[in-house]
Amino acid sequence: MTTALITGANKGIGYETARQLAARGMTVLVGARDADLGRAAVEKLKTEGADAHFIQIDVSDEESIAQAVARIDAEFGSLDVLINNAAITGGLDGNGKPSSTTLAAMREVFETNVFGVVAVTNAMLPLLRRAEAARIVNVSSEVSALTYIMDPDHALWQLTGITYPASKSALNMVTGMYAKELWDTPIKVNAANPGYCATDLNGNSGFRTAEQGAEPSVHLATLPADGPTGQLWGYLWGEDEYGQLAW
Ligand code: NAP
């Protein structure tokens, strides 16, 4: 049995990631902070034949993370794939201007998008180490990449807000550092870029679907032994294909 925990899997890209991993024969542990939404997602996945299980996990709540670890340990004994997918944008704090952004908004977004990933990863690592060759996927974004954001000729130059983009840049660094710590183990740690997808995160304004957004996470979750570690990989803006992105 191959097990995959996806945080924030009750909807959007996380749900689609669970669906696609289940279709590949994995047992999917559907992480959700809201029990009703998580259980509803599991029931829906089961109608498609998925081996799906609800795991209550709020990535900003260490007690909830500890309980999730205890449950996975008791019921499954190890974890093959961890997809740190849950995230928030924090809205357009300060009208998207760094100079009027509040620390409260920065802290709220970093709590989920960065500190939550570190908390969940550290808590799950003993279970991941017990698997034969675990994969960790941190769901990042192209707005994390200074290479694009600071290029006046790139479409992403127009972005000015700091909360969400800075949280994803920090997540990239977190990804790289875990990859280095686990370099000599079979565990691979990569960051996924879903591309701009229509989900609740952006008022469903994206030009890609959640199904497409899940594809980079699924790819990185199922990398072979000679696959890369410590990369940002996924949708290449403007090129309509997948590949390695500049950080
Ligand atoms: P979404 O539809 O808003 O889903 C976000 C998920 O995260 C929801 O299940 C939400 O749960 C969960 N979540 C938020 N805070 C949480 C917490 N503290 N603990 C546990 N779960 C929490 O967004 P999405 O577009 O699918 O986003 C998935 C990932 O893709 C995120 O990392 C996002 O940054 C990334 N991404 C998205 C796009 C895009 O265009 N959509 C582009 C690049 C990257 P609730 O339902 O309870 O709120």
Coordinates of C-alpha atoms and ligand atoms in Angstrom, one line a residue:
M1 CA 0.0 0.0 0.0
T2 CA 1.3 3.5 -0.9
T3 CA -0.1 6.3 1.2
A4 CA -0.3 10.0 0.4
L5 CA -1.3 12.8 2.7
I6 CA -2.5 15.9 1.0
T7 CA -3.2 19.0 3.2
G8 CA -6.1 21.2 2.2
A9 CA -7.6 18.4 0.1
N10 CA -11.2 19.1 0.6
K11 CA -11.4 21.3 -2.5
G12 CA -9.4 22.9 -5.3
I13 CA -6.0 21.7 -6.4
G14 CA -5.6 19.6 -3.2
Y15 CA -8.8 17.6 -3.9
E16 CA -7.8 17.0 -7.5
T17 CA -4.3 15.9 -6.4
A18 CA -6.0 13.4 -4.1
R19 CA -8.2 12.2 -6.9
Q20 CA -5.4 11.7 -9.4
L21 CA -3.1 10.0 -6.9
A22 CA -6.0 7.7 -5.9
A23 CA -6.5 6.9 -9.6
R24 CA -2.9 5.7 -9.7
G25 CA -3.7 3.3 -6.9
M26 CA -2.5 5.2 -3.9
T27 CA -4.3 5.3 -0.6
V28 CA -5.1 8.9 -0.1
L29 CA -5.3 10.6 3.2
V30 CA -7.5 13.6 2.6
G31 CA -6.3 16.4 5.0
A32 CA -8.8 19.0 5.8
R33 CA -9.2 21.4 8.8
D34 CA -13.0 21.2 8.6
A35 CA -14.4 17.7 9.4
D36 CA -17.6 18.1 7.4
L37 CA -15.8 19.3 4.3
G38 CA -13.1 16.7 4.6
R39 CA -15.6 13.8 5.1
A40 CA -17.7 15.1 2.1
A41 CA -14.6 15.1 -0.1
V42 CA -13.8 11.5 1.0
E43 CA -17.3 10.4 0.2
K44 CA -17.1 12.0 -3.3
L45 CA -13.7 10.4 -4.0
K46 CA -15.0 7.0 -2.9
T47 CA -17.8 7.1 -5.5
E48 CA -14.9 7.0 -8.0
G49 CA -13.5 4.0 -6.4
A50 CA -10.8 5.8 -4.4
D51 CA -9.3 4.3 -1.2
A52 CA -9.7 7.6 0.6
H53 CA -9.6 8.5 4.3
F54 CA -10.3 11.7 6.1
I55 CA -7.5 13.1 8.3
Q56 CA -8.4 16.2 10.4
I57 CA -5.4 18.6 10.1
D58 CA -5.2 22.3 10.5
V59 CA -1.6 23.2 9.5
S60 CA -1.5 26.2 11.8
D61 CA -2.5 24.1 14.9
E62 CA 0.3 22.0 16.3
E63 CA -2.1 19.9 18.4
S64 CA -4.1 19.0 15.3
I65 CA -0.9 18.1 13.5
A66 CA 0.2 15.8 16.4
Q67 CA -3.2 14.1 16.3
A68 CA -2.9 13.5 12.6
V69 CA 0.5 12.0 13.0
A70 CA -0.7 9.7 15.8
R71 CA -3.7 8.5 13.6
I72 CA -1.5 7.9 10.5
D73 CA 1.0 6.0 12.6
A74 CA -1.7 3.9 14.2
E75 CA -3.6 3.1 11.0
F76 CA -0.9 3.1 8.4
G77 CA 2.5 2.9 10.1
S78 CA 4.3 5.0 7.5
L79 CA 3.7 7.7 4.9
D80 CA 5.0 7.5 1.3
V81 CA 3.9 11.0 0.1
L82 CA 3.4 14.3 1.8
I83 CA 1.9 17.1 -0.2
N84 CA 2.0 20.4 1.6
N85 CA -0.8 22.0 -0.4
A86 CA -2.9 24.0 2.1
A87 CA -2.4 27.8 1.7
I88 CA -4.2 31.1 2.0
T89 CA -3.6 34.4 0.1
G90 CA -4.5 36.8 2.9
G91 CA -6.4 39.0 0.3
L92 CA -5.1 42.3 -0.9
D93 CA -3.8 43.7 2.4
G94 CA -2.8 47.3 2.1
N95 CA -4.3 47.4 -1.4
G96 CA -1.4 45.2 -2.5
K97 CA 1.3 47.7 -1.6
P98 CA 4.2 46.6 0.6
S99 CA 4.3 50.1 2.3
S100 CA 0.8 49.7 3.7
T101 CA 0.8 45.9 4.4
T102 CA 0.1 45.1 8.1
L103 CA 2.3 42.7 10.1
A104 CA -0.9 40.9 11.2
A105 CA -1.6 40.0 7.5
M106 CA 2.0 38.9 7.0
R107 CA 2.0 36.8 10.1
E108 CA -1.4 35.2 9.2
V109 CA -0.2 34.1 5.7
F110 CA 3.2 33.0 6.8
E111 CA 1.6 31.0 9.7
T112 CA -0.2 28.8 7.1
N113 CA 2.0 28.9 4.0
V114 CA 5.4 28.7 5.6
F115 CA 5.4 27.8 9.3
G116 CA 2.6 25.3 8.7
V117 CA 4.7 23.5 6.1
V118 CA 7.6 23.2 8.5
A119 CA 5.4 22.1 11.3
V120 CA 3.7 19.4 9.3
T121 CA 6.9 18.2 7.6
N122 CA 8.8 17.9 10.8
A123 CA 6.0 16.1 12.5
M124 CA 5.5 13.7 9.5
L125 CA 9.2 13.0 8.9
P126 CA 9.5 10.0 11.2
L127 CA 6.6 8.4 9.2
L128 CA 8.1 9.4 5.9
R129 CA 11.5 7.9 6.8
R130 CA 9.8 4.6 7.5
A131 CA 8.6 4.5 3.8
E132 CA 10.8 3.0 1.2
A133 CA 11.4 6.2 -0.8
A134 CA 9.2 9.0 0.3
R135 CA 8.3 12.1 -1.7
I136 CA 7.6 15.6 -0.2
V137 CA 5.9 18.1 -2.4
N138 CA 5.5 21.7 -1.3
V139 CA 2.9 23.5 -3.5
S140 CA 4.5 26.9 -4.4
S141 CA 3.7 29.3 -7.2
E142 CA 5.3 31.2 -10.0
V143 CA 4.8 34.4 -8.0
S144 CA 7.5 33.0 -5.6
A145 CA 10.1 33.5 -8.3
L146 CA 12.0 36.8 -8.2
T147 CA 13.3 35.9 -11.6
Y148 CA 9.9 36.6 -13.1
I149 CA 8.5 39.1 -10.6
M150 CA 11.5 41.5 -11.1
D151 CA 11.5 41.3 -14.9
P152 CA 9.7 44.3 -16.4
D153 CA 9.0 42.3 -19.6
H154 CA 7.2 39.5 -17.7
A155 CA 3.5 39.5 -17.1
L156 CA 4.1 38.9 -13.4
W157 CA 5.9 42.3 -13.1
Q158 CA 2.4 43.8 -12.4
L159 CA 2.2 42.1 -9.0
T160 CA 3.0 44.3 -6.1
G161 CA 1.6 42.6 -2.9
I162 CA 4.1 41.0 -0.5
T163 CA 2.2 38.7 1.8
Y164 CA 1.4 35.7 -0.5
P165 CA 4.4 36.0 -2.9
A166 CA 6.9 36.4 0.0
S167 CA 5.4 33.4 1.7
K168 CA 5.9 31.3 -1.4
S169 CA 9.5 32.6 -1.8
A170 CA 10.2 31.5 1.7
L171 CA 8.6 28.1 1.0
N172 CA 11.0 27.7 -1.9
M173 CA 13.9 28.2 0.5
V174 CA 12.3 25.8 2.9
T175 CA 12.0 23.2 0.1
G176 CA 15.7 23.6 -0.9
M177 CA 16.9 23.2 2.7
Y178 CA 14.9 20.1 3.3
A179 CA 16.2 18.7 0.0
K180 CA 19.8 19.3 1.2
E181 CA 19.2 17.7 4.6
L182 CA 17.7 14.6 2.9
W183 CA 20.1 14.6 0.0
D184 CA 21.7 11.3 0.9
T185 CA 18.4 9.6 1.6
P186 CA 15.8 8.2 -0.9
I187 CA 13.5 11.0 0.1
K188 CA 13.0 13.7 -2.6
V189 CA 11.7 17.2 -1.7
N190 CA 10.5 19.5 -4.5
A191 CA 8.2 22.5 -5.0
A192 CA 5.3 22.4 -7.4
N193 CA 4.0 25.2 -9.6
P194 CA 0.3 24.5 -10.5
G195 CA 0.0 27.6 -12.8
Y196 CA -2.8 30.0 -12.5
C197 CA -5.9 27.9 -11.9
A198 CA -9.5 28.7 -11.3
T199 CA -10.1 27.9 -7.6
D200 CA -11.6 29.7 -4.6
L201 CA -8.1 31.0 -3.8
N202 CA -8.4 33.6 -6.6
G203 CA -12.2 33.9 -7.0
N204 CA -12.0 31.3 -9.8
S205 CA -10.2 33.7 -12.1
G206 CA -7.4 31.4 -13.2
F207 CA -7.0 30.3 -16.8
R208 CA -6.2 26.7 -15.9
T209 CA -8.4 24.1 -14.2
A210 CA -7.8 22.6 -10.8
E211 CA -7.3 19.2 -12.5
Q212 CA -4.4 20.7 -14.5
G213 CA -3.1 22.4 -11.4
A214 CA -2.8 19.1 -9.7
E215 CA -0.6 17.6 -12.4
P216 CA 2.7 19.0 -11.2
S217 CA 2.1 17.8 -7.6
V218 CA 1.2 14.3 -8.9
H219 CA 4.3 14.3 -11.1
L220 CA 6.6 15.2 -8.2
A221 CA 4.8 12.8 -5.8
T222 CA 5.5 9.9 -8.2
L223 CA 9.1 10.7 -9.2
P224 CA 11.3 7.7 -9.9
A225 CA 14.5 7.0 -7.9
D226 CA 16.6 9.0 -10.4
G227 CA 14.3 11.9 -10.4
P228 CA 15.4 15.4 -9.2
T229 CA 15.3 16.8 -5.7
G230 CA 15.4 20.5 -4.6
Q231 CA 13.6 21.9 -7.7
L232 CA 10.7 24.2 -8.4
W233 CA 8.9 22.3 -11.2
G234 CA 5.6 22.7 -13.0
Y235 CA 3.7 25.1 -15.3
L236 CA 5.9 27.4 -17.3
W237 CA 4.0 30.7 -17.7
G238 CA 3.5 31.7 -21.3
E239 CA 4.9 28.4 -22.7
D240 CA 2.0 26.2 -21.9
E241 CA 4.2 23.3 -20.9
Y242 CA 5.8 21.8 -17.8
G243 CA 9.4 22.1 -16.7
Q244 CA 11.8 23.4 -14.1
L245 CA 11.3 27.0 -13.1
A246 CA 13.9 29.5 -12.0
W247 CA 13.5 30.2 -8.3
Ligands
NAP1 P1 -8.2 26.7 -2.5 O1 -9.2 26.1 -3.4 O2 -8.5 28.0 -1.7 O3 -7.9 25.5 -1.4 C1 -7.0 25.8 -0.3 C2 -7.1 24.7 0.6 O4 -6.2 24.9 1.7 C3 -8.5 24.5 1.2 O5 -8.8 23.1 1.4 C4 -8.4 25.1 2.6 O6 -9.3 24.7 3.5 C5 -7.0 24.7 2.9 N1 -6.4 25.4 4.1 C6 -6.2 26.8 4.2 N2 -5.7 27.0 5.4 C7 -5.5 25.8 6.0 C8 -5.1 25.4 7.3 N3 -4.6 26.3 8.2 N4 -5.0 24.1 7.6 C9 -5.5 23.2 6.7 N5 -6.0 23.5 5.5 C10 -6.0 24.8 5.2 O7 -6.8 27.0 -3.2 P2 -6.0 26.2 -4.4 O8 -5.9 27.1 -5.5 O9 -6.6 24.8 -4.5 O10 -4.6 26.1 -3.7 C11 -3.9 24.9 -3.4 C12 -2.4 25.3 -3.5 O11 -2.0 25.7 -4.8 C13 -2.0 26.4 -2.5 O12 -0.7 26.1 -1.9 C14 -1.9 27.6 -3.4 O13 -1.0 28.6 -2.9 C15 -1.3 26.9 -4.6 N6 -1.4 27.7 -5.9 C16 -2.6 27.9 -6.4 C17 -2.7 28.6 -7.6 C18 -4.0 29.0 -8.2 O14 -4.0 29.7 -9.3 N7 -5.1 28.5 -7.7 C19 -1.5 29.1 -8.3 C20 -0.3 28.8 -7.7 C21 -0.2 28.1 -6.5 P3 -10.8 25.4 3.8 O15 -11.7 24.9 2.7 O16 -11.1 24.9 5.1 O17 -10.5 26.9 3.7

